[in-house]
Short mmCIF file of N, CA, C and O in Angstrom, two decimals:
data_model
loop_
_atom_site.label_atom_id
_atom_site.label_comp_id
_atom_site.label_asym_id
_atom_site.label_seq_id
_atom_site.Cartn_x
_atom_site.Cartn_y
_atom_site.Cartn_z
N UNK A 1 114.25 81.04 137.81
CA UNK A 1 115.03 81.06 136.59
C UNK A 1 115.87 82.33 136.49
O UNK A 1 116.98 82.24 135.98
N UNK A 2 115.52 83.27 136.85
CA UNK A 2 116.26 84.53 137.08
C UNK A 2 117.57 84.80 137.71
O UNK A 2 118.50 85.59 137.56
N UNK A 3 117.22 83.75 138.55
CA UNK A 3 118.70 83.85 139.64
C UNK A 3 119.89 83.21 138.60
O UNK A 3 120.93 83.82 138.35
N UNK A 4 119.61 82.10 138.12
CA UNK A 4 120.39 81.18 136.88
C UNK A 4 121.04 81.93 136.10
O UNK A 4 122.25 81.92 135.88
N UNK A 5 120.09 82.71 135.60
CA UNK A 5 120.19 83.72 134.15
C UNK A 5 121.33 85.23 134.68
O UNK A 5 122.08 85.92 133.98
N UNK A 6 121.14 85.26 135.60
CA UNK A 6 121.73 86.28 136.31
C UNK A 6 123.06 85.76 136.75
O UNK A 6 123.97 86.55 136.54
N UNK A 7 123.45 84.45 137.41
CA UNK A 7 124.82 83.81 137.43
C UNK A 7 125.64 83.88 136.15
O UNK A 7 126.72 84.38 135.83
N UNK A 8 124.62 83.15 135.51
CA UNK A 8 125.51 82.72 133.76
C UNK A 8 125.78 84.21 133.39
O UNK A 8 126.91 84.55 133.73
N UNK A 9 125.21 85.00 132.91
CA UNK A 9 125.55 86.36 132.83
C UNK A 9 126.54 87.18 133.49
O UNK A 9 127.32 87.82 132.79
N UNK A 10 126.63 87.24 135.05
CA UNK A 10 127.84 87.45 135.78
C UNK A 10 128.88 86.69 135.37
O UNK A 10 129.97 87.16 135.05
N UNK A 11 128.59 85.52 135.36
CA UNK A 11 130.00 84.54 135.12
C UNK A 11 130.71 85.15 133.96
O UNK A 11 131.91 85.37 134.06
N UNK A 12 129.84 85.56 132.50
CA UNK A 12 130.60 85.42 130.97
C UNK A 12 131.37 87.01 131.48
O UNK A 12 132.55 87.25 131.24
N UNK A 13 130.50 87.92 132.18
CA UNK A 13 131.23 88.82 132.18
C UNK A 13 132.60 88.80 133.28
O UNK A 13 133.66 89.18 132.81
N UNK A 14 132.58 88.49 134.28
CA UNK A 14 133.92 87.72 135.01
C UNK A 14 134.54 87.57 134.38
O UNK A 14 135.48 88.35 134.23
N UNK A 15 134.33 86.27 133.48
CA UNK A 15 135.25 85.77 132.67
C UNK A 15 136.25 86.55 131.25
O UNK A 15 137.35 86.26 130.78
N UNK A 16 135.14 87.74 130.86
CA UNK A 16 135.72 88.63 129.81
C UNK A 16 136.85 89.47 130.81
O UNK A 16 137.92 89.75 130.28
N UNK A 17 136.60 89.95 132.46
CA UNK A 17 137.63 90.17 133.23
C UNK A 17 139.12 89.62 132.82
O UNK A 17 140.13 90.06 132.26
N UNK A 18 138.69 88.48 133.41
CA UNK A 18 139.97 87.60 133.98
C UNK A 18 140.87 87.46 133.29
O UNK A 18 142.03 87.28 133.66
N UNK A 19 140.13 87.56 131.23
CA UNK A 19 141.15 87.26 130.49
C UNK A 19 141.73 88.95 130.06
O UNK A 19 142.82 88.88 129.48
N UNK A 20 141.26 90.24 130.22
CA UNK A 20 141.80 91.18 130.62
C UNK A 20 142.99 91.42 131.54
O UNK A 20 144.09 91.96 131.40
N UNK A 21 142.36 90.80 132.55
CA UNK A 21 143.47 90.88 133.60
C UNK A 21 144.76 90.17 134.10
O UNK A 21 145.55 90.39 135.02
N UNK A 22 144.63 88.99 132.83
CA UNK A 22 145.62 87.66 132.55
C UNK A 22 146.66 88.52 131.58
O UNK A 22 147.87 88.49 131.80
N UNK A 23 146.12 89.23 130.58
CA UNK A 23 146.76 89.84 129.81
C UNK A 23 147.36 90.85 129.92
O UNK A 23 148.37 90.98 129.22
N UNK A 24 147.01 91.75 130.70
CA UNK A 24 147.51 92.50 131.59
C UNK A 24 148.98 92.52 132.69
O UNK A 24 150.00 93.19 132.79
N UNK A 25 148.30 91.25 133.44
CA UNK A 25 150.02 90.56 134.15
C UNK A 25 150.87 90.28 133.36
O UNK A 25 151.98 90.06 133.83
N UNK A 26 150.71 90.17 131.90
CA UNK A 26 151.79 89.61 131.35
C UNK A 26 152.38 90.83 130.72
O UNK A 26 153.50 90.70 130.24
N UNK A 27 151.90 91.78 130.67
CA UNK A 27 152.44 92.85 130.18
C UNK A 27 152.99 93.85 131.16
O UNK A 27 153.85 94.67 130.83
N UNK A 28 152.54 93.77 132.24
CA UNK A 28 153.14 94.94 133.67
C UNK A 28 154.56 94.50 134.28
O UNK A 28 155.03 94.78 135.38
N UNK A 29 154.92 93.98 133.56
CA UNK A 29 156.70 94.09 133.78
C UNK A 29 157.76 94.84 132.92
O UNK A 29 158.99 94.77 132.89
N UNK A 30 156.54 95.83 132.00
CA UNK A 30 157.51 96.46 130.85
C UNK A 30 157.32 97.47 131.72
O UNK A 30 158.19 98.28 131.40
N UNK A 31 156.64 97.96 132.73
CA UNK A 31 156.70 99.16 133.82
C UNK A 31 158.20 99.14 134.36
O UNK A 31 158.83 100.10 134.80
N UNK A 32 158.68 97.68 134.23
CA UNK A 32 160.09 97.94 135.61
C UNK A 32 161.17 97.58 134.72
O UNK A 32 162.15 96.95 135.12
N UNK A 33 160.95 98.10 133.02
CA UNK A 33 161.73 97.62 132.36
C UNK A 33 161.91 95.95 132.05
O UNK A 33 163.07 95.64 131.79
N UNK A 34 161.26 95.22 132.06
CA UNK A 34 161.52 93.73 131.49
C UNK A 34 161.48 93.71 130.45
O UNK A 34 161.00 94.70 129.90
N UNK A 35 161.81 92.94 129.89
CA UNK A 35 161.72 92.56 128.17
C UNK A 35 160.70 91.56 128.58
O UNK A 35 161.00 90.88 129.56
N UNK A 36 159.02 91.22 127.77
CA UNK A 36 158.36 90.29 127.85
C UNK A 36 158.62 89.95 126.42
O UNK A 36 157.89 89.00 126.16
N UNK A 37 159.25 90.24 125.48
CA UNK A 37 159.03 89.57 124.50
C UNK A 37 159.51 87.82 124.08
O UNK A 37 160.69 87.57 124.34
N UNK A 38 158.91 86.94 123.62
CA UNK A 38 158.80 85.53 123.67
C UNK A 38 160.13 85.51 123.16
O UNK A 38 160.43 86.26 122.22
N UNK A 39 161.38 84.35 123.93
CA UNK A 39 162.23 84.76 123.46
C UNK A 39 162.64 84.25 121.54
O UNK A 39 163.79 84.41 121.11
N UNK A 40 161.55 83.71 120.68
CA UNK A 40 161.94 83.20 119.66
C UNK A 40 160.70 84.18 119.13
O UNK A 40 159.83 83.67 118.42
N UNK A 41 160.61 85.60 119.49
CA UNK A 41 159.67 86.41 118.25
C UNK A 41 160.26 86.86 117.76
O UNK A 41 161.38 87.26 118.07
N UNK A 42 159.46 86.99 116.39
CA UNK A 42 160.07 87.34 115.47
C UNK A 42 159.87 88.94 114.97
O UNK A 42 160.53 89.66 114.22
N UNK A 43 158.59 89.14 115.76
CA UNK A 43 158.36 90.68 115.56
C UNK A 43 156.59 90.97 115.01
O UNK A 43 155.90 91.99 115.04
N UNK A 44 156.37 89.91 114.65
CA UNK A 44 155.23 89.70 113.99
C UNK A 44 154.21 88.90 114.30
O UNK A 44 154.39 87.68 114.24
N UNK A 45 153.10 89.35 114.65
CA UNK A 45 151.92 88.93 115.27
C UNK A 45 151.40 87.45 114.74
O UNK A 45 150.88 87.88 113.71
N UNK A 46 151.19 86.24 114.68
CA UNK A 46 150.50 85.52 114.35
C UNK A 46 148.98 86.08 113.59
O UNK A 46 148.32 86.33 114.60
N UNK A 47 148.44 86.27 112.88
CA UNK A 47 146.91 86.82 112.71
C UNK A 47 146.48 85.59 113.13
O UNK A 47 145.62 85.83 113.99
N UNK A 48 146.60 84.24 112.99
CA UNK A 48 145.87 83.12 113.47
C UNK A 48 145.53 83.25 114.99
O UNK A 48 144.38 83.32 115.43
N UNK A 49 146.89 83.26 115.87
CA UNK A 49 146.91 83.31 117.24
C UNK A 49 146.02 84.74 117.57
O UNK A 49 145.55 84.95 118.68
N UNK A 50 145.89 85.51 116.65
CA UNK A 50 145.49 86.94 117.97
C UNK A 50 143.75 86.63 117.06
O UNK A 50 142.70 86.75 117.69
N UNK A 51 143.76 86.33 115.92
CA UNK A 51 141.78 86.11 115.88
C UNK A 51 141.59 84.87 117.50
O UNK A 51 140.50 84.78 118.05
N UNK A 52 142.66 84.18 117.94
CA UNK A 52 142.35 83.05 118.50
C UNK A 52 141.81 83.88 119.73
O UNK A 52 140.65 83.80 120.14
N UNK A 53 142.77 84.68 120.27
CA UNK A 53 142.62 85.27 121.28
C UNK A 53 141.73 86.28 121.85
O UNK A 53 141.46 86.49 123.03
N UNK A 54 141.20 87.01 120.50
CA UNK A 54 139.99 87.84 120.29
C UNK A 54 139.07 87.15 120.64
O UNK A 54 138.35 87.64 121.51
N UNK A 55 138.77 85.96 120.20
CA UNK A 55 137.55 84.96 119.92
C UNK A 55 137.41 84.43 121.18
O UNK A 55 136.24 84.33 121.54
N UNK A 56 138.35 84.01 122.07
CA UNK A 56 138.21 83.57 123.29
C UNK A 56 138.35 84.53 124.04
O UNK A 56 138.67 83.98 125.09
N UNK A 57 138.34 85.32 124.18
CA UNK A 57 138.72 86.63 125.42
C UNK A 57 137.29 87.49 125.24
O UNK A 57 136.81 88.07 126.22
N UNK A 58 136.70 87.55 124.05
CA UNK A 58 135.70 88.44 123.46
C UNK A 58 134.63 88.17 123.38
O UNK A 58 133.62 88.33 124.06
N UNK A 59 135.08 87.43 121.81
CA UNK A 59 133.76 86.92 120.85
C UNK A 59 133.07 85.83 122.01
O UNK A 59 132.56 86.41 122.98
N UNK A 60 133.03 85.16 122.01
CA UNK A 60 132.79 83.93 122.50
C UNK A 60 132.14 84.60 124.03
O UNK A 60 130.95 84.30 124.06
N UNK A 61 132.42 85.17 124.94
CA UNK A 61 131.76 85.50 125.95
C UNK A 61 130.55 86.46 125.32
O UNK A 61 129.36 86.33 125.61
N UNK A 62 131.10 87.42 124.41
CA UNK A 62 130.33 88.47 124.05
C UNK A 62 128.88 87.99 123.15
O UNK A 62 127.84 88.63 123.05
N UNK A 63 129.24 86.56 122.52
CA UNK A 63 127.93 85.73 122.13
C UNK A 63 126.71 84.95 123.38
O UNK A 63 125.50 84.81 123.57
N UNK A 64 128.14 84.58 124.03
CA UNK A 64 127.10 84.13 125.38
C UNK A 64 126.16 84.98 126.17
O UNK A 64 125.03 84.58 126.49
N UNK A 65 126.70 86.31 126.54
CA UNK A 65 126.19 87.49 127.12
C UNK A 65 124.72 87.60 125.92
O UNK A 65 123.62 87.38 126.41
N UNK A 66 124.79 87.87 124.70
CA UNK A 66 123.68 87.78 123.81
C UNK A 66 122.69 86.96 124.08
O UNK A 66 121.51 87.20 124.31
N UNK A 67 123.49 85.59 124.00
CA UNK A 67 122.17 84.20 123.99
C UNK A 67 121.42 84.70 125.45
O UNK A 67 120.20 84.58 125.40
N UNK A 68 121.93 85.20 126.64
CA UNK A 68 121.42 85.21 127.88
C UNK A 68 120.13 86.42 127.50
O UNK A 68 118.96 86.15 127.76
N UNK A 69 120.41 87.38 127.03
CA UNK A 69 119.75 88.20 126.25
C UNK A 69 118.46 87.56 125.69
O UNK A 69 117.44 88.00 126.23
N UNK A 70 118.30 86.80 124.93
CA UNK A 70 117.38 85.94 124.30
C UNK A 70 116.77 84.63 124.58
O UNK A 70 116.04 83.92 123.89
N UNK A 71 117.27 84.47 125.84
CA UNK A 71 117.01 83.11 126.99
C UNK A 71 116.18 82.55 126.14
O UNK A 71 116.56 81.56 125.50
N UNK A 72 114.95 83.05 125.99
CA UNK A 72 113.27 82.75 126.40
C UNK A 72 113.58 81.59 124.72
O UNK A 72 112.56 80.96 124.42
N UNK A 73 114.36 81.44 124.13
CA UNK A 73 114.26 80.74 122.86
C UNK A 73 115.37 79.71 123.22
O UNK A 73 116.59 79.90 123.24
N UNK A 74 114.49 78.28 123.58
CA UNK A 74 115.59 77.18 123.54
C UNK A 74 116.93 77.18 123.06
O UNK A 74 117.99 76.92 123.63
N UNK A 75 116.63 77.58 121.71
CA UNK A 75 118.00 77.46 120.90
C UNK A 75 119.09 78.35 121.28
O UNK A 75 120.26 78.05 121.06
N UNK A 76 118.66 79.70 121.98
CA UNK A 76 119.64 80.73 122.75
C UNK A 76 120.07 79.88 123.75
O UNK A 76 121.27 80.08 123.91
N UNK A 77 119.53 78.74 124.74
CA UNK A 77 120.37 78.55 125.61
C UNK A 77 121.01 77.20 125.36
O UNK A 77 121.90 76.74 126.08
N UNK A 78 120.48 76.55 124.23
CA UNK A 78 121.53 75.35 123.59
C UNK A 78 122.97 76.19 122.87
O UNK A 78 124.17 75.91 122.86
N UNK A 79 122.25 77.19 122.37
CA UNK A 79 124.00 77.73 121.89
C UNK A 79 125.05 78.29 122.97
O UNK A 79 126.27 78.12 122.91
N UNK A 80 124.27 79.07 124.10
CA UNK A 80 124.60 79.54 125.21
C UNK A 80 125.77 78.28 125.56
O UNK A 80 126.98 78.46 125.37
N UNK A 81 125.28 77.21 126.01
CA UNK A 81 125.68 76.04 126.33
C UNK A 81 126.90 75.45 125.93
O UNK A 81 127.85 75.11 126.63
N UNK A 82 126.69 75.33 124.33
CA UNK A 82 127.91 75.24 123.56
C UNK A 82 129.06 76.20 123.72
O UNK A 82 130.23 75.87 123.93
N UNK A 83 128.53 77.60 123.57
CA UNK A 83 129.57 78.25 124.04
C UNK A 83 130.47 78.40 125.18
O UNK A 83 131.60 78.87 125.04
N UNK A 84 129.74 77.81 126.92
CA UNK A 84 130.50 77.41 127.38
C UNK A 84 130.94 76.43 128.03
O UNK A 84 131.61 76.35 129.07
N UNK A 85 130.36 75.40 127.09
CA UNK A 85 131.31 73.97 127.27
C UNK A 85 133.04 74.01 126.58
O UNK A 85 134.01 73.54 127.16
N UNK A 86 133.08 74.71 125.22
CA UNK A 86 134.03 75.41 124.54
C UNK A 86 134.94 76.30 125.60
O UNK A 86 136.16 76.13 125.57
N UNK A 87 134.36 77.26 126.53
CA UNK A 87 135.15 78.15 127.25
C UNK A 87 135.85 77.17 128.45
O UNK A 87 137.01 77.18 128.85
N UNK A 88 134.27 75.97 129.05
CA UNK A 88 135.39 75.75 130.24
C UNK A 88 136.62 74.80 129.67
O UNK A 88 137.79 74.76 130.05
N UNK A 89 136.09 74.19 128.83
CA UNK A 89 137.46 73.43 128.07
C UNK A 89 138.67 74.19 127.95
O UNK A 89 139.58 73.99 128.76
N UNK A 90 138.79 75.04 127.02
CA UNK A 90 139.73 76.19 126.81
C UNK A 90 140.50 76.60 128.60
O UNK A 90 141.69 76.38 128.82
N UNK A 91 139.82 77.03 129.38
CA UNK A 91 139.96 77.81 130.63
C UNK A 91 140.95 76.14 131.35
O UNK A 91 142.16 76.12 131.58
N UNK A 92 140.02 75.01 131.53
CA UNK A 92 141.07 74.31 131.79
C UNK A 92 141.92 73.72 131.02
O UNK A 92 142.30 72.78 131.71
N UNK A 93 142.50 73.67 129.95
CA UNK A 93 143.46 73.13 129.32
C UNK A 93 144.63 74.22 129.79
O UNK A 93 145.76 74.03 130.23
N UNK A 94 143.74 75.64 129.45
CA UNK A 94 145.22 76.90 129.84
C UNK A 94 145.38 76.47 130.94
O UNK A 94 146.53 76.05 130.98
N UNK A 95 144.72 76.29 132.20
CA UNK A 95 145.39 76.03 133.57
C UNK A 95 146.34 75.17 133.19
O UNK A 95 147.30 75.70 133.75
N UNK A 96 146.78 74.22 132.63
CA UNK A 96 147.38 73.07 132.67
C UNK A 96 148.79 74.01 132.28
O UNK A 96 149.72 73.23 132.52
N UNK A 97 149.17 74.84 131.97
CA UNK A 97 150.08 75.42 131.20
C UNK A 97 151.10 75.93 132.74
O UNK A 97 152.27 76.28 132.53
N UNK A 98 150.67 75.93 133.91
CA UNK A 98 150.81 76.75 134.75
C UNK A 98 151.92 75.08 135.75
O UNK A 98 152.64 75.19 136.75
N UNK A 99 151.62 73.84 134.99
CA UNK A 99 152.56 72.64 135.29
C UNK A 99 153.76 73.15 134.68
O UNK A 99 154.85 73.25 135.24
N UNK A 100 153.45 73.54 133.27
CA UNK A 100 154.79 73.39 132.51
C UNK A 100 155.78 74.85 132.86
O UNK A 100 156.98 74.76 133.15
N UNK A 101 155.16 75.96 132.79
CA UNK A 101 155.96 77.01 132.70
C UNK A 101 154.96 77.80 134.28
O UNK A 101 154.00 78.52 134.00
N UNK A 102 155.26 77.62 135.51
CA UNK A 102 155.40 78.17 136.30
C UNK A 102 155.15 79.33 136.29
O UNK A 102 155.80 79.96 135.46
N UNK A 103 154.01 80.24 137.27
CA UNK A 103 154.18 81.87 136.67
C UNK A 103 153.32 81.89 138.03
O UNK A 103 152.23 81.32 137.99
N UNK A 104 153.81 82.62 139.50
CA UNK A 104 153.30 82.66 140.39
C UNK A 104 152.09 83.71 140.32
O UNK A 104 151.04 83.49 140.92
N UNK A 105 152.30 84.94 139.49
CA UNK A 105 151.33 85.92 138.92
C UNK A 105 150.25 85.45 138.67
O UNK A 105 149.19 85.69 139.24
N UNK A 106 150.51 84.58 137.57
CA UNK A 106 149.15 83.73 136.61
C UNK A 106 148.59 82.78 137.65
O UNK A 106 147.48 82.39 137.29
N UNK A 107 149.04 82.15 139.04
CA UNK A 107 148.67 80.85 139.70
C UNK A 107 147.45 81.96 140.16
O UNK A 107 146.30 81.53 140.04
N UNK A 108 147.61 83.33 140.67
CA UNK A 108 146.40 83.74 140.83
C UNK A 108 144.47 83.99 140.08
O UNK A 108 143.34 84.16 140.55
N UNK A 109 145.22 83.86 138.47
CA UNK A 109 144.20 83.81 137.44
C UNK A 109 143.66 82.32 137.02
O UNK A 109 142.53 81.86 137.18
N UNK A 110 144.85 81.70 136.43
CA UNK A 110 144.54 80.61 136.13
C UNK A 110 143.81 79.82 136.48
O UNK A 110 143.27 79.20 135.56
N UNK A 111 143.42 79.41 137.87
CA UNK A 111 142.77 78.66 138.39
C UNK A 111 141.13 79.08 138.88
O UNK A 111 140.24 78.28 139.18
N UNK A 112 141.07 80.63 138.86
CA UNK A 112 139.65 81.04 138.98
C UNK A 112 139.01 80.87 137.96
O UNK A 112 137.82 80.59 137.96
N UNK A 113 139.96 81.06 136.61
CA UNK A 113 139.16 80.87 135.30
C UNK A 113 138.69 79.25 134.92
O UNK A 113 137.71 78.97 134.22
N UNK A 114 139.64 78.23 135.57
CA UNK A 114 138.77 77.20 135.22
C UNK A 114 137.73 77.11 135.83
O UNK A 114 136.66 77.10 135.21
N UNK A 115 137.77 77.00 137.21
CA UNK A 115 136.58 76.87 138.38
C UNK A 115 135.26 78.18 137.27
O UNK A 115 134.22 77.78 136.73
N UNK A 116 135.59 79.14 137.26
CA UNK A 116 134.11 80.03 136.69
C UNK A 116 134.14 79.21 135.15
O UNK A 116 133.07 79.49 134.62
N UNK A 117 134.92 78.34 134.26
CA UNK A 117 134.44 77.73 133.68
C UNK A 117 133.28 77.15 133.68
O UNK A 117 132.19 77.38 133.16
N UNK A 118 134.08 75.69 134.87
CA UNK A 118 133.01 74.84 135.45
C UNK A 118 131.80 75.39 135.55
O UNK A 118 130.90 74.96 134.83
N UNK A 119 131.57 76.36 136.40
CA UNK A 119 130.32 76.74 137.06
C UNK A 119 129.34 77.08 135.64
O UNK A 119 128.25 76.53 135.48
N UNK A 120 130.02 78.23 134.48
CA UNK A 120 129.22 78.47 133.53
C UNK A 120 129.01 77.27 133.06
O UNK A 120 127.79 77.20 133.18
N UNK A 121 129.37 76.24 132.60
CA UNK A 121 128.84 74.94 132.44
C UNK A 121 128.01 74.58 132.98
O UNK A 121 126.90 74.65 132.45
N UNK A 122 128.15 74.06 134.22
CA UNK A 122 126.98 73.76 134.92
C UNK A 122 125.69 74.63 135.11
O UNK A 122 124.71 74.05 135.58
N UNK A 123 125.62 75.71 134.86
CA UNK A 123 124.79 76.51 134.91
C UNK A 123 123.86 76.36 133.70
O UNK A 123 122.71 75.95 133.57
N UNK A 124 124.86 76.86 132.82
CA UNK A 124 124.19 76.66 131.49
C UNK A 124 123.34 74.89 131.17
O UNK A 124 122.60 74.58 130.24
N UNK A 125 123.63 74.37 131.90
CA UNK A 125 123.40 72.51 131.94
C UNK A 125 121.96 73.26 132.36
O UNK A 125 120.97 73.39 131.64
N UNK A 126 122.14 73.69 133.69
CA UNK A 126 120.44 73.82 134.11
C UNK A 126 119.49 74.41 133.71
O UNK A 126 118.31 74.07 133.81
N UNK A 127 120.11 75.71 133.00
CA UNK A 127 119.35 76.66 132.32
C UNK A 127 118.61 75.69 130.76
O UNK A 127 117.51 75.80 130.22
N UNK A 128 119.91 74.72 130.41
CA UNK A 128 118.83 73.68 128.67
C UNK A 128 117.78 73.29 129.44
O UNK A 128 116.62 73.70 129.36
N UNK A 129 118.32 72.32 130.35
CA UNK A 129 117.23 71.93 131.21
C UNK A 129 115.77 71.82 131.64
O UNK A 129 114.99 70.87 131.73
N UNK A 130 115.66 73.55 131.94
CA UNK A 130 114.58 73.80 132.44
C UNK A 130 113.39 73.59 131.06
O UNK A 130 113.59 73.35 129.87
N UNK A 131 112.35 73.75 131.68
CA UNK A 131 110.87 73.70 131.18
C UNK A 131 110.76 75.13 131.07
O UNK A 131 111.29 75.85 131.92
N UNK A 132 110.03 75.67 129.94
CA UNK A 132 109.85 76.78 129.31
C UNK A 132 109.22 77.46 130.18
O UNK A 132 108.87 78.61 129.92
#
């Protein structure tokens, strides 16, 4: 059970990576002078979109990392679970974004984050699973 607990745990933290480092590429072209700004902003942050982004980049791993914390109580790894059935969903729907608007940068992120989706899924599948 250790080895499990020790994947799912690597994985959420990976995953708090990737979306660091997603965010990141999109910003390292103001080094060579680019303008990244969207070209219809208006100047002003969404508060909806950036709690969205907190919550998935953060919260949401940073709860999972907890439940792993507290394994030993079913209900830590049914929520565990939920949380990343929610992430790999999220992780592949964003891949899908990479059909519409092309970004050879992101083809390097995008697609690890669904695959370590998957896996925290499946992981977390085995971890409800098990017998106490």
């Amino acid at each position: 059970m250790d080895t499990k607990i020790s994947k799912v745990s690597l994985i959420w933290v990976i995953i708090m990576v990737g979306f660091a480092m997603h965010m990141l590429t999109d910003i390292l072209p103001i080094f060579w002078g680019a303008d990244i700004a969207m070209p219809d902003a208006s100047g002003e942050a969404s508060t909806g979109m950036m709690l969205f982004m907190i919550g998935m980049a953060f919260f949401v791993p940073m709860c999972g990392l907890l439940c792993m914390n507290y394994r030993s109580c079913k209900a830590m790894r049914v929520i565990n679970l939920v949380l990343a059935t929610v992430m790999m969903l999220f992780n592949l729907f964003h891949a899908t974004e990479l059909l519409s608007e092309f970004n050879p940068v992101q083809l390097l992120i995008h697609p690890v984050m669904a695959v370590l989706g998957i896996y925290l899924f499946v992981y977390s599948i085995r971890m409800v699973k098990q017998k106490d």
